[in-house]
Amino acid sequence: MNRSVRNNRSHRVSLPTLAIAVLAFVVTTARAEDGYRLWLRYDPVPRAFLNVYRPRLTTIVAPGNSRTFDAIRAELSKGLSGLLNQDVPVTNEADRDGTLLVGTPESSPQIASLRLERQLDRLGREGFIIRSVRLRQHSVTVIASQTDVGALYGAFYFLRVIQTLKPIDRLNVNERPRLQLRILDHWDNLDGSIERGYAGRSLWDWNTLPAAVDPRLRDYARANASVGINGSLLNNVNANAQILTADYLRKVSAIATVFRPYGIRVYLSARFSAPMELGGLKTADPLDPEVASWWKKKADEIYQA
């Protein structure tokens, strides 16, 4: 009897202890990786690769004054510092071995000196070149494009090369998009619901825009740009005409401002009957002159916003 009581008491004490241990493990694991970072994790590469990559990546040089170049510098600094498990500073001069030089012939005299214009012309405005070159007697990796956005695509490509543990000593990459329009089509409604949506509510918080912009929108833009998405259609194909009102266009403009540095343009589904619902016209016939005039003025208003 006494032995049985002692065993029961011991069992009662061990269960809470086990539960706490399991809970601690789950919480720690969830904090370590909750999936939010997607493929942009930038965790350190295996130790065997650190000695391979570190000497070839000592500084980042990305001259340019645009918000896209701000994004390039931030992404490369965060990405390389994380992957190499040490600080990789952003500097102004490509004057040492291991420099990563990113830009366009217009933004960088060093890139202009490489005379890549003809090759860049063939790749178009969103294409890019990645080369291992000698510049002023230094071993340098160059990411070059005709445009800021093309350079951003090249930066993401280069980070992916390291994430997949590929060699970077003899790079000779020429990339261009196969499709001009690469758009995500959201079926989001203005009330926050999503038609045929199974992953929660809309990312667009229309109630707080434009005054408050969710920081997740920037991460959404980063993730899309990293795989070459250049457009986002915000609303349901079964559109609500209110998206075209001045109030909502200010909200859309706030989203577009976040997306623009990442090369993402905003698109809207237009409701066929909007000239009647918003403009008070008797018809929505696109051949009617008043309807055509209404849509022209609305298009001008949208682009101005």
PDB file of C-alpha atoms in Angstrom:
ATOM      1  CA  MET A   1       0.000   0.000   0.000  1.00  0.00           C
ATOM      2  CA  ASN A   2       2.701   2.461   0.975  1.00  0.00           C
ATOM      3  CA  ARG A   3       4.747   1.571  -2.097  1.00  0.00           C
ATOM      4  CA  SER A   4       1.725   2.213  -4.323  1.00  0.00           C
ATOM      5  CA  VAL A   5       1.101   5.594  -2.750  1.00  0.00           C
ATOM      6  CA  ARG A   6       4.714   6.584  -3.222  1.00  0.00           C
ATOM      7  CA  ASN A   7       4.584   5.607  -6.915  1.00  0.00           C
ATOM      8  CA  ASN A   8       1.399   7.603  -7.464  1.00  0.00           C
ATOM      9  CA  ARG A   9       2.867  10.658  -5.813  1.00  0.00           C
ATOM     10  CA  SER A  10       5.992  10.372  -7.924  1.00  0.00           C
ATOM     11  CA  HIS A  11       3.864  10.113 -11.083  1.00  0.00           C
ATOM     12  CA  ARG A  12       1.888  13.221 -10.121  1.00  0.00           C
ATOM     13  CA  VAL A  13       5.041  15.259  -9.667  1.00  0.00           C
ATOM     14  CA  SER A  14       6.651  14.160 -12.962  1.00  0.00           C
ATOM     15  CA  LEU A  15       3.714  15.018 -15.241  1.00  0.00           C
ATOM     16  CA  PRO A  16       3.785  18.800 -14.621  1.00  0.00           C
ATOM     17  CA  THR A  17       7.567  18.750 -14.967  1.00  0.00           C
ATOM     18  CA  LEU A  18       7.298  16.923 -18.279  1.00  0.00           C
ATOM     19  CA  ALA A  19       4.568  19.291 -19.478  1.00  0.00           C
ATOM     20  CA  ILE A  20       6.698  22.344 -18.676  1.00  0.00           C
ATOM     21  CA  ALA A  21       9.667  20.825 -20.500  1.00  0.00           C
ATOM     22  CA  VAL A  22       7.577  20.076 -23.594  1.00  0.00           C
ATOM     23  CA  LEU A  23       6.035  23.568 -23.536  1.00  0.00           C
ATOM     24  CA  ALA A  24       9.462  25.182 -23.227  1.00  0.00           C
ATOM     25  CA  PHE A  25      10.695  23.161 -26.198  1.00  0.00           C
ATOM     26  CA  VAL A  26       7.690  24.142 -28.323  1.00  0.00           C
ATOM     27  CA  VAL A  27       8.012  27.840 -27.450  1.00  0.00           C
ATOM     28  CA  THR A  28      11.761  27.835 -28.152  1.00  0.00           C
ATOM     29  CA  THR A  29      11.255  26.062 -31.467  1.00  0.00           C
ATOM     30  CA  ALA A  30       8.466  28.453 -32.489  1.00  0.00           C
ATOM     31  CA  ARG A  31      10.619  31.471 -31.725  1.00  0.00           C
ATOM     32  CA  ALA A  32      13.548  29.994 -33.608  1.00  0.00           C
ATOM     33  CA  GLU A  33      11.574  29.588 -36.843  1.00  0.00           C
ATOM     34  CA  ASP A  34       7.931  30.535 -37.283  1.00  0.00           C
ATOM     35  CA  GLY A  35       8.045  30.662 -41.089  1.00  0.00           C
ATOM     36  CA  TYR A  36       7.642  34.437 -41.317  1.00  0.00           C
ATOM     37  CA  ARG A  37      11.041  34.946 -42.918  1.00  0.00           C
ATOM     38  CA  LEU A  38      10.165  32.563 -45.747  1.00  0.00           C
ATOM     39  CA  TRP A  39      13.288  31.888 -47.842  1.00  0.00           C
ATOM     40  CA  LEU A  40      14.962  35.133 -46.699  1.00  0.00           C
ATOM     41  CA  ARG A  41      16.306  33.593 -43.503  1.00  0.00           C
ATOM     42  CA  TYR A  42      19.988  34.490 -43.930  1.00  0.00           C
ATOM     43  CA  ASP A  43      21.088  32.093 -41.202  1.00  0.00           C
ATOM     44  CA  PRO A  44      24.847  31.329 -41.170  1.00  0.00           C
ATOM     45  CA  VAL A  45      26.085  28.930 -43.825  1.00  0.00           C
ATOM     46  CA  PRO A  46      27.811  25.742 -42.607  1.00  0.00           C
ATOM     47  CA  ARG A  47      31.155  26.389 -40.971  1.00  0.00           C
ATOM     48  CA  ALA A  48      33.086  24.696 -43.793  1.00  0.00           C
ATOM     49  CA  PHE A  49      31.832  27.341 -46.238  1.00  0.00           C
ATOM     50  CA  LEU A  50      32.609  30.380 -44.084  1.00  0.00           C
ATOM     51  CA  ASN A  51      36.319  30.286 -44.906  1.00  0.00           C
ATOM     52  CA  VAL A  52      35.425  30.035 -48.589  1.00  0.00           C
ATOM     53  CA  TYR A  53      33.024  32.993 -48.725  1.00  0.00           C
ATOM     54  CA  ARG A  54      34.417  35.419 -46.150  1.00  0.00           C
ATOM     55  CA  PRO A  55      37.647  36.420 -48.005  1.00  0.00           C
ATOM     56  CA  ARG A  56      35.621  37.094 -51.165  1.00  0.00           C
ATOM     57  CA  LEU A  57      33.015  39.262 -49.414  1.00  0.00           C
ATOM     58  CA  THR A  58      34.594  41.918 -47.236  1.00  0.00           C
ATOM     59  CA  THR A  59      32.670  45.096 -48.161  1.00  0.00           C
ATOM     60  CA  ILE A  60      29.535  46.230 -49.974  1.00  0.00           C
ATOM     61  CA  VAL A  61      29.637  49.186 -52.375  1.00  0.00           C
ATOM     62  CA  ALA A  62      26.264  50.210 -53.849  1.00  0.00           C
ATOM     63  CA  PRO A  63      26.344  53.866 -54.948  1.00  0.00           C
ATOM     64  CA  GLY A  64      22.961  55.360 -55.684  1.00  0.00           C
ATOM     65  CA  ASN A  65      20.532  57.807 -54.072  1.00  0.00           C
ATOM     66  CA  SER A  66      17.192  56.128 -54.760  1.00  0.00           C
ATOM     67  CA  ARG A  67      14.997  54.298 -52.267  1.00  0.00           C
ATOM     68  CA  THR A  68      15.669  51.166 -54.307  1.00  0.00           C
ATOM     69  CA  PHE A  69      19.382  51.530 -53.618  1.00  0.00           C
ATOM     70  CA  ASP A  70      18.549  51.999 -49.943  1.00  0.00           C
ATOM     71  CA  ALA A  71      16.760  48.638 -50.160  1.00  0.00           C
ATOM     72  CA  ILE A  72      19.741  47.047 -51.954  1.00  0.00           C
ATOM     73  CA  ARG A  73      22.197  48.187 -49.296  1.00  0.00           C
ATOM     74  CA  ALA A  74      19.909  47.087 -46.460  1.00  0.00           C
ATOM     75  CA  GLU A  75      19.250  43.664 -48.002  1.00  0.00           C
ATOM     76  CA  LEU A  76      22.874  42.905 -48.808  1.00  0.00           C
ATOM     77  CA  SER A  77      24.110  44.112 -45.413  1.00  0.00           C
ATOM     78  CA  LYS A  78      21.521  42.036 -43.574  1.00  0.00           C
ATOM     79  CA  GLY A  79      21.908  39.042 -45.857  1.00  0.00           C
ATOM     80  CA  LEU A  80      25.687  38.807 -46.004  1.00  0.00           C
ATOM     81  CA  SER A  81      26.201  39.621 -42.324  1.00  0.00           C
ATOM     82  CA  GLY A  82      23.757  36.861 -41.431  1.00  0.00           C
ATOM     83  CA  LEU A  83      25.053  34.276 -43.887  1.00  0.00           C
ATOM     84  CA  LEU A  84      28.723  34.902 -43.066  1.00  0.00           C
ATOM     85  CA  ASN A  85      28.085  35.356 -39.346  1.00  0.00           C
ATOM     86  CA  GLN A  86      30.099  38.589 -39.249  1.00  0.00           C
ATOM     87  CA  ASP A  87      29.599  42.231 -40.140  1.00  0.00           C
ATOM     88  CA  VAL A  88      30.020  43.097 -43.827  1.00  0.00           C
ATOM     89  CA  PRO A  89      30.148  46.905 -43.919  1.00  0.00           C
ATOM     90  CA  VAL A  90      28.768  49.215 -46.593  1.00  0.00           C
ATOM     91  CA  THR A  91      31.502  51.519 -47.903  1.00  0.00           C
ATOM     92  CA  ASN A  92      31.966  54.027 -50.730  1.00  0.00           C
ATOM     93  CA  GLU A  93      35.024  52.734 -52.594  1.00  0.00           C
ATOM     94  CA  ALA A  94      35.737  49.416 -54.289  1.00  0.00           C
ATOM     95  CA  ASP A  95      39.391  49.561 -53.232  1.00  0.00           C
ATOM     96  CA  ARG A  96      39.976  46.165 -51.642  1.00  0.00           C
ATOM     97  CA  ASP A  97      39.731  42.473 -52.402  1.00  0.00           C
ATOM     98  CA  GLY A  98      36.352  40.983 -51.638  1.00  0.00           C
ATOM     99  CA  THR A  99      34.291  44.022 -52.575  1.00  0.00           C
ATOM    100  CA  LEU A 100      30.740  43.431 -53.790  1.00  0.00           C
ATOM    101  CA  LEU A 101      30.008  46.295 -56.197  1.00  0.00           C
ATOM    102  CA  VAL A 102      26.362  46.831 -57.142  1.00  0.00           C
ATOM    103  CA  GLY A 103      24.853  49.443 -59.418  1.00  0.00           C
ATOM    104  CA  THR A 104      24.312  50.786 -62.897  1.00  0.00           C
ATOM    105  CA  PRO A 105      26.731  52.447 -65.332  1.00  0.00           C
ATOM    106  CA  GLU A 106      25.107  55.756 -64.370  1.00  0.00           C
ATOM    107  CA  SER A 107      25.391  55.287 -60.609  1.00  0.00           C
ATOM    108  CA  SER A 108      28.900  53.824 -60.524  1.00  0.00           C
ATOM    109  CA  PRO A 109      31.971  55.061 -62.469  1.00  0.00           C
ATOM    110  CA  GLN A 110      33.656  51.729 -61.691  1.00  0.00           C
ATOM    111  CA  ILE A 111      30.846  49.789 -63.353  1.00  0.00           C
ATOM    112  CA  ALA A 112      30.859  52.231 -66.269  1.00  0.00           C
ATOM    113  CA  SER A 113      34.577  51.528 -66.737  1.00  0.00           C
ATOM    114  CA  LEU A 114      33.798  47.855 -67.384  1.00  0.00           C
ATOM    115  CA  ARG A 115      31.898  48.824 -70.575  1.00  0.00           C
ATOM    116  CA  LEU A 116      28.972  46.469 -70.056  1.00  0.00           C
ATOM    117  CA  GLU A 117      26.369  48.647 -71.780  1.00  0.00           C
ATOM    118  CA  ARG A 118      25.971  46.469 -74.874  1.00  0.00           C
ATOM    119  CA  GLN A 119      25.453  43.330 -72.790  1.00  0.00           C
ATOM    120  CA  LEU A 120      23.043  45.139 -70.479  1.00  0.00           C
ATOM    121  CA  ASP A 121      21.058  46.388 -73.476  1.00  0.00           C
ATOM    122  CA  ARG A 122      20.405  42.794 -74.502  1.00  0.00           C
ATOM    123  CA  LEU A 123      19.144  41.942 -71.016  1.00  0.00           C
ATOM    124  CA  GLY A 124      16.664  44.833 -70.790  1.00  0.00           C
ATOM    125  CA  ARG A 125      15.756  47.121 -67.932  1.00  0.00           C
ATOM    126  CA  GLU A 126      15.083  44.361 -65.400  1.00  0.00           C
ATOM    127  CA  GLY A 127      17.963  42.090 -66.387  1.00  0.00           C
ATOM    128  CA  PHE A 128      21.326  41.971 -64.660  1.00  0.00           C
ATOM    129  CA  ILE A 129      24.902  40.742 -64.913  1.00  0.00           C
ATOM    130  CA  ILE A 130      26.999  39.220 -62.127  1.00  0.00           C
ATOM    131  CA  ARG A 131      30.740  38.971 -62.807  1.00  0.00           C
ATOM    132  CA  SER A 132      33.914  38.093 -60.958  1.00  0.00           C
ATOM    133  CA  VAL A 133      36.378  40.737 -62.210  1.00  0.00           C
ATOM    134  CA  ARG A 134      39.663  42.481 -61.470  1.00  0.00           C
ATOM    135  CA  LEU A 135      39.171  46.160 -60.717  1.00  0.00           C
ATOM    136  CA  ARG A 136      42.141  48.343 -59.798  1.00  0.00           C
ATOM    137  CA  GLN A 137      44.126  45.164 -59.117  1.00  0.00           C
ATOM    138  CA  HIS A 138      41.495  43.915 -56.688  1.00  0.00           C
ATOM    139  CA  SER A 139      39.254  40.861 -56.907  1.00  0.00           C
ATOM    140  CA  VAL A 140      35.712  42.226 -57.048  1.00  0.00           C
ATOM    141  CA  THR A 141      32.235  40.808 -57.614  1.00  0.00           C
ATOM    142  CA  VAL A 142      30.071  43.087 -59.747  1.00  0.00           C
ATOM    143  CA  ILE A 143      26.268  43.135 -59.975  1.00  0.00           C
ATOM    144  CA  ALA A 144      25.261  45.465 -62.800  1.00  0.00           C
ATOM    145  CA  SER A 145      21.989  46.441 -64.454  1.00  0.00           C
ATOM    146  CA  GLN A 146      20.498  49.223 -66.532  1.00  0.00           C
ATOM    147  CA  THR A 147      18.165  50.144 -63.659  1.00  0.00           C
ATOM    148  CA  ASP A 148      17.989  50.237 -59.877  1.00  0.00           C
ATOM    149  CA  VAL A 149      15.332  47.518 -59.833  1.00  0.00           C
ATOM    150  CA  GLY A 150      17.424  45.252 -62.046  1.00  0.00           C
ATOM    151  CA  ALA A 151      20.314  45.709 -59.614  1.00  0.00           C
ATOM    152  CA  LEU A 152      17.959  44.765 -56.768  1.00  0.00           C
ATOM    153  CA  TYR A 153      17.013  41.546 -58.579  1.00  0.00           C
ATOM    154  CA  GLY A 154      20.714  40.837 -59.014  1.00  0.00           C
ATOM    155  CA  ALA A 155      21.333  41.370 -55.294  1.00  0.00           C
ATOM    156  CA  PHE A 156      18.655  38.855 -54.374  1.00  0.00           C
ATOM    157  CA  TYR A 157      20.059  36.407 -56.942  1.00  0.00           C
ATOM    158  CA  PHE A 158      23.535  36.736 -55.451  1.00  0.00           C
ATOM    159  CA  LEU A 159      22.278  36.105 -51.926  1.00  0.00           C
ATOM    160  CA  ARG A 160      20.523  32.986 -53.220  1.00  0.00           C
ATOM    161  CA  VAL A 161      23.798  31.749 -54.718  1.00  0.00           C
ATOM    162  CA  ILE A 162      25.374  31.837 -51.261  1.00  0.00           C
ATOM    163  CA  GLN A 163      22.317  30.372 -49.542  1.00  0.00           C
ATOM    164  CA  THR A 164      22.541  27.392 -51.902  1.00  0.00           C
ATOM    165  CA  LEU A 165      26.292  27.068 -51.218  1.00  0.00           C
ATOM    166  CA  LYS A 166      27.429  27.606 -54.800  1.00  0.00           C
ATOM    167  CA  PRO A 167      30.927  28.901 -55.685  1.00  0.00           C
ATOM    168  CA  ILE A 168      31.376  32.646 -56.202  1.00  0.00           C
ATOM    169  CA  ASP A 169      34.969  32.834 -57.418  1.00  0.00           C
ATOM    170  CA  ARG A 170      34.206  32.693 -61.174  1.00  0.00           C
ATOM    171  CA  LEU A 171      30.742  34.120 -61.572  1.00  0.00           C
ATOM    172  CA  ASN A 172      29.462  34.814 -65.070  1.00  0.00           C
ATOM    173  CA  VAL A 173      25.701  35.314 -64.791  1.00  0.00           C
ATOM    174  CA  ASN A 174      23.367  36.897 -67.354  1.00  0.00           C
ATOM    175  CA  GLU A 175      19.707  37.005 -66.308  1.00  0.00           C
ATOM    176  CA  ARG A 176      16.559  38.601 -67.689  1.00  0.00           C
ATOM    177  CA  PRO A 177      12.856  38.041 -66.970  1.00  0.00           C
ATOM    178  CA  ARG A 178      11.041  35.859 -69.485  1.00  0.00           C
ATOM    179  CA  LEU A 179       7.731  37.649 -68.873  1.00  0.00           C
ATOM    180  CA  GLN A 180       7.246  41.398 -68.713  1.00  0.00           C
ATOM    181  CA  LEU A 181       4.294  41.313 -66.273  1.00  0.00           C
ATOM    182  CA  ARG A 182       4.653  39.069 -63.225  1.00  0.00           C
ATOM    183  CA  ILE A 183       1.647  39.898 -61.068  1.00  0.00           C
ATOM    184  CA  LEU A 184       0.052  38.427 -57.944  1.00  0.00           C
ATOM    185  CA  ASP A 185      -3.746  38.604 -58.168  1.00  0.00           C
ATOM    186  CA  HIS A 186      -5.364  39.114 -54.741  1.00  0.00           C
ATOM    187  CA  TRP A 187      -9.075  38.404 -54.347  1.00  0.00           C
ATOM    188  CA  ASP A 188      -9.327  40.620 -51.278  1.00  0.00           C
ATOM    189  CA  ASN A 189     -12.517  42.475 -50.374  1.00  0.00           C
ATOM    190  CA  LEU A 190     -12.685  45.907 -48.757  1.00  0.00           C
ATOM    191  CA  ASP A 191     -14.162  44.427 -45.557  1.00  0.00           C
ATOM    192  CA  GLY A 192     -10.976  42.386 -45.047  1.00  0.00           C
ATOM    193  CA  SER A 193     -12.382  39.068 -46.188  1.00  0.00           C
ATOM    194  CA  ILE A 194     -10.863  37.126 -49.087  1.00  0.00           C
ATOM    195  CA  GLU A 195     -12.915  35.277 -51.664  1.00  0.00           C
ATOM    196  CA  ARG A 196     -11.768  31.642 -51.594  1.00  0.00           C
ATOM    197  CA  GLY A 197      -9.218  32.655 -49.001  1.00  0.00           C
ATOM    198  CA  TYR A 198      -8.037  30.039 -46.512  1.00  0.00           C
ATOM    199  CA  ALA A 199      -5.168  31.781 -44.699  1.00  0.00           C
ATOM    200  CA  GLY A 200      -6.784  34.490 -42.620  1.00  0.00           C
ATOM    201  CA  ARG A 201      -7.787  38.039 -43.427  1.00  0.00           C
ATOM    202  CA  SER A 202      -6.531  40.501 -45.965  1.00  0.00           C
ATOM    203  CA  LEU A 203      -3.085  42.005 -45.606  1.00  0.00           C
ATOM    204  CA  TRP A 204      -4.496  45.413 -46.548  1.00  0.00           C
ATOM    205  CA  ASP A 205      -5.872  47.157 -43.441  1.00  0.00           C
ATOM    206  CA  TRP A 206      -8.117  49.713 -45.135  1.00  0.00           C
ATOM    207  CA  ASN A 207      -9.403  51.013 -41.792  1.00  0.00           C
ATOM    208  CA  THR A 208      -5.983  52.310 -40.694  1.00  0.00           C
ATOM    209  CA  LEU A 209      -4.563  53.357 -44.079  1.00  0.00           C
ATOM    210  CA  PRO A 210      -3.145  55.762 -45.127  1.00  0.00           C
ATOM    211  CA  ALA A 211      -2.130  57.108 -41.715  1.00  0.00           C
ATOM    212  CA  ALA A 212      -0.775  53.786 -40.438  1.00  0.00           C
ATOM    213  CA  VAL A 213       1.043  51.405 -42.769  1.00  0.00           C
ATOM    214  CA  ASP A 214       1.562  47.825 -41.573  1.00  0.00           C
ATOM    215  CA  PRO A 215       5.317  47.015 -41.574  1.00  0.00           C
ATOM    216  CA  ARG A 216       4.419  43.610 -43.010  1.00  0.00           C
ATOM    217  CA  LEU A 217       3.793  45.344 -46.342  1.00  0.00           C
ATOM    218  CA  ARG A 218       7.512  45.988 -46.733  1.00  0.00           C
ATOM    219  CA  ASP A 219       8.301  42.345 -45.972  1.00  0.00           C
ATOM    220  CA  TYR A 220       5.673  41.324 -48.521  1.00  0.00           C
ATOM    221  CA  ALA A 221       7.398  43.555 -51.083  1.00  0.00           C
ATOM    222  CA  ARG A 222      10.838  42.137 -50.226  1.00  0.00           C
ATOM    223  CA  ALA A 223       9.660  38.563 -50.618  1.00  0.00           C
ATOM    224  CA  ASN A 224       7.997  39.288 -53.957  1.00  0.00           C
ATOM    225  CA  ALA A 225      10.966  41.195 -55.344  1.00  0.00           C
ATOM    226  CA  SER A 226      13.293  38.382 -54.334  1.00  0.00           C
ATOM    227  CA  VAL A 227      11.548  36.083 -56.832  1.00  0.00           C
ATOM    228  CA  GLY A 228      10.940  38.730 -59.486  1.00  0.00           C
ATOM    229  CA  ILE A 229       7.270  39.612 -58.891  1.00  0.00           C
ATOM    230  CA  ASN A 230       6.699  43.138 -60.243  1.00  0.00           C
ATOM    231  CA  GLY A 231       2.973  43.694 -59.715  1.00  0.00           C
ATOM    232  CA  SER A 232       0.253  43.234 -57.106  1.00  0.00           C
ATOM    233  CA  LEU A 233      -3.467  43.455 -57.845  1.00  0.00           C
ATOM    234  CA  LEU A 234      -4.953  44.458 -54.501  1.00  0.00           C
ATOM    235  CA  ASN A 235      -8.684  43.797 -54.759  1.00  0.00           C
ATOM    236  CA  ASN A 236     -11.119  41.087 -55.766  1.00  0.00           C
ATOM    237  CA  VAL A 237     -11.951  40.574 -59.421  1.00  0.00           C
ATOM    238  CA  ASN A 238     -15.550  40.964 -58.216  1.00  0.00           C
ATOM    239  CA  ALA A 239     -14.693  44.556 -57.463  1.00  0.00           C
ATOM    240  CA  ASN A 240     -16.286  47.085 -55.163  1.00  0.00           C
ATOM    241  CA  ALA A 241     -16.571  50.483 -56.851  1.00  0.00           C
ATOM    242  CA  GLN A 242     -15.475  52.206 -53.623  1.00  0.00           C
ATOM    243  CA  ILE A 243     -11.855  51.250 -54.354  1.00  0.00           C
ATOM    244  CA  LEU A 244     -11.919  54.003 -57.016  1.00  0.00           C
ATOM    245  CA  THR A 245     -13.039  56.794 -54.686  1.00  0.00           C
ATOM    246  CA  ALA A 246     -10.599  59.517 -53.642  1.00  0.00           C
ATOM    247  CA  ASP A 247     -10.545  58.204 -50.066  1.00  0.00           C
ATOM    248  CA  TYR A 248      -9.496  54.702 -51.099  1.00  0.00           C
ATOM    249  CA  LEU A 249      -7.069  55.946 -53.727  1.00  0.00           C
ATOM    250  CA  ARG A 250      -5.147  57.703 -50.939  1.00  0.00           C
ATOM    251  CA  LYS A 251      -4.977  54.365 -49.137  1.00  0.00           C
ATOM    252  CA  VAL A 252      -3.830  52.583 -52.300  1.00  0.00           C
ATOM    253  CA  SER A 253      -1.203  55.267 -52.815  1.00  0.00           C
ATOM    254  CA  ALA A 254       0.241  54.563 -49.357  1.00  0.00           C
ATOM    255  CA  ILE A 255       0.635  50.890 -50.291  1.00  0.00           C
ATOM    256  CA  ALA A 256       2.178  51.806 -53.645  1.00  0.00           C
ATOM    257  CA  THR A 257       4.736  54.011 -51.874  1.00  0.00           C
ATOM    258  CA  VAL A 258       5.951  51.010 -49.862  1.00  0.00           C
ATOM    259  CA  PHE A 259       6.052  48.736 -52.913  1.00  0.00           C
ATOM    260  CA  ARG A 260       7.676  51.115 -55.403  1.00  0.00           C
ATOM    261  CA  PRO A 261      11.312  50.779 -54.212  1.00  0.00           C
ATOM    262  CA  TYR A 262      11.009  47.022 -54.752  1.00  0.00           C
ATOM    263  CA  GLY A 263       9.862  47.380 -58.347  1.00  0.00           C
ATOM    264  CA  ILE A 264       6.257  46.388 -57.587  1.00  0.00           C
ATOM    265  CA  ARG A 265       3.434  48.290 -59.244  1.00  0.00           C
ATOM    266  CA  VAL A 266      -0.059  48.332 -57.809  1.00  0.00           C
ATOM    267  CA  TYR A 267      -3.052  47.265 -59.921  1.00  0.00           C
ATOM    268  CA  LEU A 268      -6.784  47.562 -59.220  1.00  0.00           C
ATOM    269  CA  SER A 269      -9.770  45.599 -60.488  1.00  0.00           C
ATOM    270  CA  ALA A 270     -12.307  48.090 -61.830  1.00  0.00           C
ATOM    271  CA  ARG A 271     -16.063  47.641 -61.411  1.00  0.00           C
ATOM    272  CA  PHE A 272     -17.893  47.935 -64.744  1.00  0.00           C
ATOM    273  CA  SER A 273     -20.772  49.850 -63.189  1.00  0.00           C
ATOM    274  CA  ALA A 274     -18.576  52.414 -61.384  1.00  0.00           C
ATOM    275  CA  PRO A 275     -19.677  55.321 -63.653  1.00  0.00           C
ATOM    276  CA  MET A 276     -23.242  54.733 -62.458  1.00  0.00           C
ATOM    277  CA  GLU A 277     -22.440  54.007 -58.786  1.00  0.00           C
ATOM    278  CA  LEU A 278     -19.865  56.775 -58.305  1.00  0.00           C
ATOM    279  CA  GLY A 279     -20.560  59.164 -61.146  1.00  0.00           C
ATOM    280  CA  GLY A 280     -24.355  59.113 -61.154  1.00  0.00           C
ATOM    281  CA  LEU A 281     -24.529  58.321 -64.871  1.00  0.00           C
ATOM    282  CA  LYS A 282     -27.520  56.493 -66.361  1.00  0.00           C
ATOM    283  CA  THR A 283     -25.404  53.886 -68.115  1.00  0.00           C
ATOM    284  CA  ALA A 284     -22.014  52.168 -67.891  1.00  0.00           C
ATOM    285  CA  ASP A 285     -21.807  51.533 -71.642  1.00  0.00           C
ATOM    286  CA  PRO A 286     -18.125  52.173 -72.526  1.00  0.00           C
ATOM    287  CA  LEU A 287     -19.196  53.465 -75.962  1.00  0.00           C
ATOM    288  CA  ASP A 288     -21.240  56.233 -74.352  1.00  0.00           C
ATOM    289  CA  PRO A 289     -19.247  59.525 -74.549  1.00  0.00           C
ATOM    290  CA  GLU A 290     -20.076  60.511 -70.970  1.00  0.00           C
ATOM    291  CA  VAL A 291     -18.921  57.130 -69.701  1.00  0.00           C
ATOM    292  CA  ALA A 292     -15.700  57.352 -71.711  1.00  0.00           C
ATOM    293  CA  SER A 293     -15.099  60.824 -70.321  1.00  0.00           C
ATOM    294  CA  TRP A 294     -15.742  59.631 -66.755  1.00  0.00           C
ATOM    295  CA  TRP A 295     -13.235  56.792 -67.078  1.00  0.00           C
ATOM    296  CA  LYS A 296     -10.619  59.109 -68.570  1.00  0.00           C
ATOM    297  CA  LYS A 297     -10.940  61.542 -65.661  1.00  0.00           C
ATOM    298  CA  LYS A 298     -10.850  58.665 -63.178  1.00  0.00           C
ATOM    299  CA  ALA A 299      -7.703  57.241 -64.800  1.00  0.00           C
ATOM    300  CA  ASP A 300      -6.053  60.664 -64.575  1.00  0.00           C
ATOM    301  CA  GLU A 301      -7.027  60.864 -60.893  1.00  0.00           C
ATOM    302  CA  ILE A 302      -5.571  57.413 -60.223  1.00  0.00           C
ATOM    303  CA  TYR A 303      -2.227  58.172 -61.872  1.00  0.00           C
ATOM    304  CA  GLN A 304      -2.019  61.536 -60.128  1.00  0.00           C
ATOM    305  CA  ALA A 305      -2.502  59.775 -56.795  1.00  0.00           C
TER     306      ALA A 305
END
